[in-house]
Amino acid sequence: MPLHNASITVTEFIIGGFDKTKRPMLVGVLILITYVLAVVANMVNILCIVFDKRLHKPMYLLICNLAIVDILYTSSASPTMIGVLVAGVNTISYVPCFIQMFALHLGGTMEMFALSVMAFDRLVAISCPFQYHSYLTNSRTLVLTYILWILACCIVAILPATLIPLPHCHSTLKYTFCDFPAIMRTTCVNPSYYFNMITIILFFLLFFTFSFICLSYFGIIYFVKLSSNSEKMKIGSTCLSHLIVVACYYCPVFITFVLTRIGVVLTLEARHGLMIGTLLGPSLVNPFVYCLRTKEIKNKIFKIFKYSEISQ
């Protein structure tokens, strides 16, 4: 239900989330450095996998998919935040704001799906090592990945479909970039119903994906108990990379979205910090985890650097 009828026509939004930031230039430069490192590191992982036919295997295709997701996720909002803090450009046009919101939430949804399917990949590899390549072929992995992208797009399309028909009463965003809560709070309607609707969708996404990952690891633990000590070390090393990545994504998400729903009060600054950490943290950590802990990718990168040194 509308709160009042004093709606306005919005052509651009003002980003007000950084208005109280004490050292905007310093914060902006830190975000810029983190963003550039995240994009470059993920691009290195993608190029290593794409151009090395020996890495054209289901596990590496899923790592490549995660790197694409990370680039989308961090690129959805980081340039806007850098523009506000470093260049002082604190406005964003109406359509780009909605595109940013869609890309942001698509990246977050795909991050959950990508981590879930990677947990399933590890479960199949450990429980059925001899049938693994017959069960999870490259083509099946790609088809599964495409299906997840389509499903994520369909889920996230609910957000702009909900917001676009609503009238706006002001154009200043309380937060640091265009996401659903920020745009919803500029409308002339009581946001409670819409926030509850999105909370239910988010809860099912979090519950389903996190439960699926946990169940996969329960299965992995069961098969690890039946393995020899040398196999346990190898399995543990393989799974540790994925667990680090899962923790980096889900911990801030649970703090932001779950604890706040059960009465934990976060200041606006704390919320902004968690949101920026959720956006940049996994995208920066993921490529380095897989680069340093995955022998084939690490060896490929070392060979490239060694070749460039010899060429010079």
XYZ file of C-alpha atoms in Angstrom:
312
model
C 0.000 0.000 0.000
C 1.345 3.468 -0.880
C 2.306 5.646 2.094
C 1.432 8.873 0.243
C 0.881 10.115 -3.294
C 3.773 12.593 -3.570
C 5.601 10.440 -6.113
C 8.329 11.830 -8.334
C 9.841 10.851 -11.670
C 13.333 9.504 -11.034
C 15.899 9.783 -13.850
C 18.920 9.178 -11.611
C 19.668 8.070 -8.052
C 21.991 9.776 -5.584
C 24.260 7.340 -3.715
C 24.336 8.543 -0.113
C 25.902 5.567 1.624
C 29.363 7.144 1.800
C 28.259 10.590 3.048
C 29.667 9.970 6.552
C 32.874 8.253 5.420
C 35.805 10.062 7.087
C 38.522 9.289 4.513
C 36.690 8.599 1.249
C 39.807 8.762 -0.943
C 41.669 6.199 1.183
C 38.667 3.858 1.278
C 38.181 4.307 -2.477
C 41.814 3.497 -3.268
C 41.662 0.371 -1.058
C 38.490 -0.794 -2.847
C 40.122 -0.011 -6.219
C 43.264 -2.041 -5.407
C 41.172 -4.953 -4.097
C 38.908 -4.851 -7.144
C 41.797 -4.787 -9.646
C 43.558 -7.666 -7.842
C 40.336 -9.703 -7.776
C 39.622 -9.202 -11.496
C 43.223 -9.875 -12.584
C 43.530 -12.991 -10.385
C 40.230 -14.414 -11.647
C 41.168 -13.636 -15.267
C 44.490 -15.482 -14.789
C 42.614 -18.542 -13.514
C 40.179 -18.409 -16.449
C 42.918 -18.000 -19.077
C 45.034 -20.801 -17.557
C 42.089 -23.187 -17.724
C 40.811 -22.100 -21.161
C 44.172 -22.302 -22.949
C 45.446 -25.521 -21.349
C 43.597 -28.524 -22.777
C 44.887 -30.710 -19.927
C 42.719 -28.630 -17.577
C 39.556 -29.196 -19.603
C 38.052 -31.362 -16.866
C 34.838 -30.962 -14.830
C 36.580 -29.659 -11.676
C 38.496 -26.983 -13.598
C 35.439 -26.006 -15.637
C 33.637 -25.389 -12.339
C 36.594 -23.341 -11.044
C 36.441 -21.341 -14.285
C 32.702 -20.805 -13.805
C 33.301 -19.602 -10.233
C 35.903 -17.125 -11.516
C 33.378 -15.760 -14.059
C 30.796 -15.441 -11.273
C 33.322 -13.615 -9.066
C 34.158 -11.120 -11.825
C 30.444 -10.440 -12.415
C 29.737 -10.160 -8.693
C 32.543 -7.758 -7.809
C 32.229 -5.754 -11.064
C 28.505 -5.141 -10.492
C 29.047 -2.523 -7.773
C 32.784 -1.895 -7.243
C 33.188 0.642 -10.115
C 30.253 2.639 -8.717
C 31.752 2.721 -5.214
C 35.165 3.693 -6.623
C 33.526 6.461 -8.674
C 31.775 7.873 -5.592
C 34.824 7.722 -3.307
C 37.666 8.576 -5.702
C 36.060 10.690 -8.438
C 33.190 12.173 -6.393
C 30.545 10.990 -8.887
C 27.686 10.137 -6.518
C 24.851 9.731 -9.047
C 23.771 6.826 -11.209
C 21.083 6.840 -13.902
C 17.830 4.952 -13.421
C 18.381 2.123 -15.926
C 22.077 1.479 -15.053
C 21.050 1.335 -11.379
C 18.558 -1.447 -12.118
C 21.116 -3.251 -14.302
C 23.608 -3.008 -11.440
C 21.051 -4.402 -9.001
C 20.278 -7.319 -11.319
C 23.978 -8.109 -11.901
C 24.746 -7.848 -8.171
C 22.018 -10.235 -7.064
C 22.656 -12.554 -10.028
C 26.301 -12.776 -8.953
C 25.324 -13.494 -5.346
C 22.828 -16.182 -6.366
C 25.269 -17.803 -8.789
C 27.972 -17.781 -6.103
C 25.737 -20.028 -3.987
C 24.889 -22.285 -6.938
C 28.533 -22.503 -8.057
C 29.757 -23.472 -4.569
C 26.967 -26.068 -4.284
C 27.768 -27.783 -7.576
C 31.484 -27.760 -6.702
C 30.683 -29.568 -3.432
C 28.701 -32.130 -5.441
C 31.648 -32.519 -7.819
C 33.971 -33.308 -4.885
C 31.443 -35.799 -3.468
C 31.204 -37.691 -6.769
C 35.009 -37.628 -7.220
C 35.604 -39.066 -3.740
C 32.701 -41.530 -3.515
C 32.987 -42.850 -7.106
C 36.609 -42.215 -8.178
C 36.599 -44.819 -10.963
C 33.222 -43.797 -12.422
C 33.764 -40.058 -11.888
C 34.670 -39.227 -15.496
C 31.756 -41.248 -16.843
C 29.264 -39.626 -14.447
C 30.530 -36.035 -14.737
C 31.662 -35.418 -18.294
C 32.643 -31.980 -19.609
C 29.422 -31.690 -21.597
C 27.250 -32.607 -18.603
C 29.143 -30.122 -16.441
C 28.593 -27.346 -18.995
C 24.888 -28.190 -19.369
C 24.466 -28.151 -15.579
C 26.244 -24.796 -15.406
C 24.010 -23.302 -18.120
C 20.894 -24.547 -16.297
C 22.067 -22.920 -13.063
C 22.680 -19.590 -14.837
C 19.190 -19.685 -16.392
C 17.605 -20.608 -13.038
C 19.492 -17.800 -11.270
C 18.374 -15.272 -13.919
C 14.741 -16.349 -13.477
C 14.940 -15.997 -9.688
C 16.682 -12.604 -9.757
C 14.258 -11.277 -12.416
C 11.666 -11.133 -9.625
C 13.498 -8.136 -8.135
C 13.254 -5.625 -11.026
C 9.777 -6.969 -11.858
C 8.751 -6.067 -8.297
C 10.418 -2.635 -8.205
C 9.751 -1.164 -11.663
C 5.954 -0.669 -11.225
C 6.353 1.068 -7.829
C 6.271 4.901 -7.578
C 9.295 6.705 -6.098
C 9.108 9.396 -3.420
C 12.791 10.320 -3.322
C 15.966 9.533 -5.242
C 18.651 9.192 -2.549
C 19.934 5.667 -1.861
C 20.786 5.023 1.797
C 23.382 2.411 0.873
C 26.637 2.318 -1.069
C 25.352 0.882 -4.356
C 22.160 -0.159 -6.108
C 20.725 -3.257 -4.462
C 17.123 -4.277 -3.800
C 16.833 -2.819 -0.251
C 18.392 0.486 -1.322
C 16.021 1.017 -4.270
C 12.996 -0.273 -2.340
C 13.515 2.391 0.337
C 13.169 5.140 -2.302
C 9.639 4.021 -3.210
C 6.361 5.361 -1.799
C 5.200 1.994 -0.457
C 5.510 0.259 2.886
C 8.543 -1.986 2.233
C 7.717 -4.620 4.892
C 5.706 -6.888 2.568
C 8.363 -6.773 -0.171
C 11.252 -7.296 2.260
C 9.448 -10.283 3.759
C 8.898 -11.742 0.274
C 12.582 -11.373 -0.627
C 13.642 -12.695 2.788
C 11.659 -15.891 2.137
C 13.304 -16.326 -1.293
C 16.743 -15.631 0.180
C 16.125 -17.989 3.092
C 15.270 -20.853 0.745
C 18.326 -20.117 -1.424
C 20.640 -19.997 1.601
C 19.017 -22.980 3.298
C 18.984 -25.144 0.167
C 22.514 -24.378 -1.017
C 24.193 -24.425 2.412
C 22.352 -27.624 3.405
C 23.343 -29.213 0.097
C 27.000 -28.302 0.714
C 26.825 -29.673 4.290
C 25.202 -32.920 3.124
C 27.866 -33.299 0.434
C 30.577 -32.951 3.077
C 28.852 -35.431 5.396
C 29.069 -37.885 2.497
C 32.723 -36.954 1.904
C 33.547 -37.465 5.610
C 31.915 -40.906 5.494
C 34.052 -41.986 2.530
C 37.180 -40.405 4.033
C 36.833 -42.717 7.061
C 37.007 -45.695 4.715
C 40.139 -44.399 2.963
C 43.813 -44.962 3.692
C 45.923 -42.297 5.430
C 47.574 -41.150 2.189
C 44.184 -40.822 0.486
C 42.848 -38.900 3.511
C 45.628 -36.320 3.129
C 44.905 -35.902 -0.590
C 41.131 -35.627 -0.040
C 41.626 -33.168 2.819
C 43.873 -30.954 0.713
C 41.389 -30.985 -2.175
C 38.380 -30.170 0.005
C 40.118 -27.522 2.120
C 40.229 -25.099 -0.833
C 36.477 -25.389 -1.307
C 35.752 -25.065 2.427
C 37.795 -21.839 2.627
C 35.820 -20.416 -0.303
C 32.484 -21.490 1.237
C 33.386 -19.873 4.582
C 34.463 -16.607 2.892
C 31.100 -16.261 1.178
C 28.581 -17.631 3.675
C 29.954 -16.127 6.929
C 29.304 -12.437 6.089
C 26.057 -13.368 4.314
C 24.749 -15.169 7.409
C 25.788 -12.261 9.643
C 24.139 -9.673 7.386
C 20.917 -11.424 6.418
C 20.242 -14.042 9.083
C 21.313 -12.411 12.352
C 19.616 -9.124 11.453
C 16.350 -11.039 10.926
C 16.479 -12.468 14.464
C 16.950 -9.126 16.189
C 20.688 -8.387 15.969
C 21.016 -4.650 15.305
C 23.783 -3.513 12.964
C 24.785 0.111 12.536
C 24.621 1.509 9.009
C 28.439 1.636 8.900
C 28.717 -2.013 10.037
C 26.171 -3.069 7.416
C 28.074 -1.197 4.709
C 31.323 -2.849 5.795
C 29.787 -6.315 5.694
C 28.199 -5.691 2.299
C 31.485 -4.447 0.818
C 33.315 -7.388 2.436
C 30.763 -9.843 1.006
C 31.200 -8.274 -2.426
C 35.006 -8.058 -2.533
C 36.220 -10.729 -0.089
C 35.234 -13.974 -1.883
C 36.119 -12.544 -5.304
C 39.658 -11.803 -4.075
C 40.184 -14.932 -1.955
C 38.738 -17.525 -4.360
C 41.272 -17.240 -7.226
C 44.251 -17.177 -4.863
C 42.951 -20.207 -2.950
C 42.520 -22.234 -6.134
C 45.713 -20.874 -7.669
C 47.870 -21.728 -4.644
C 46.157 -24.970 -3.601
C 45.469 -26.488 -7.028
C 48.739 -27.987 -8.284
C 47.897 -27.931 -11.993
C 46.893 -24.239 -12.058
C 49.870 -23.243 -9.891
C 52.297 -25.130 -12.150
C 50.754 -23.529 -15.240
C 51.226 -20.019 -13.798
C 54.837 -20.788 -12.766
C 55.565 -22.010 -16.310
C 54.159 -18.790 -17.792
C 56.346 -16.629 -15.531
C 59.397 -18.813 -16.189
C 58.825 -18.580 -19.939
C 58.476 -14.773 -19.771
C 61.749 -14.536 -17.805
C 63.596 -16.700 -20.371
C 62.163 -14.599 -23.231
C 63.560 -11.441 -21.657
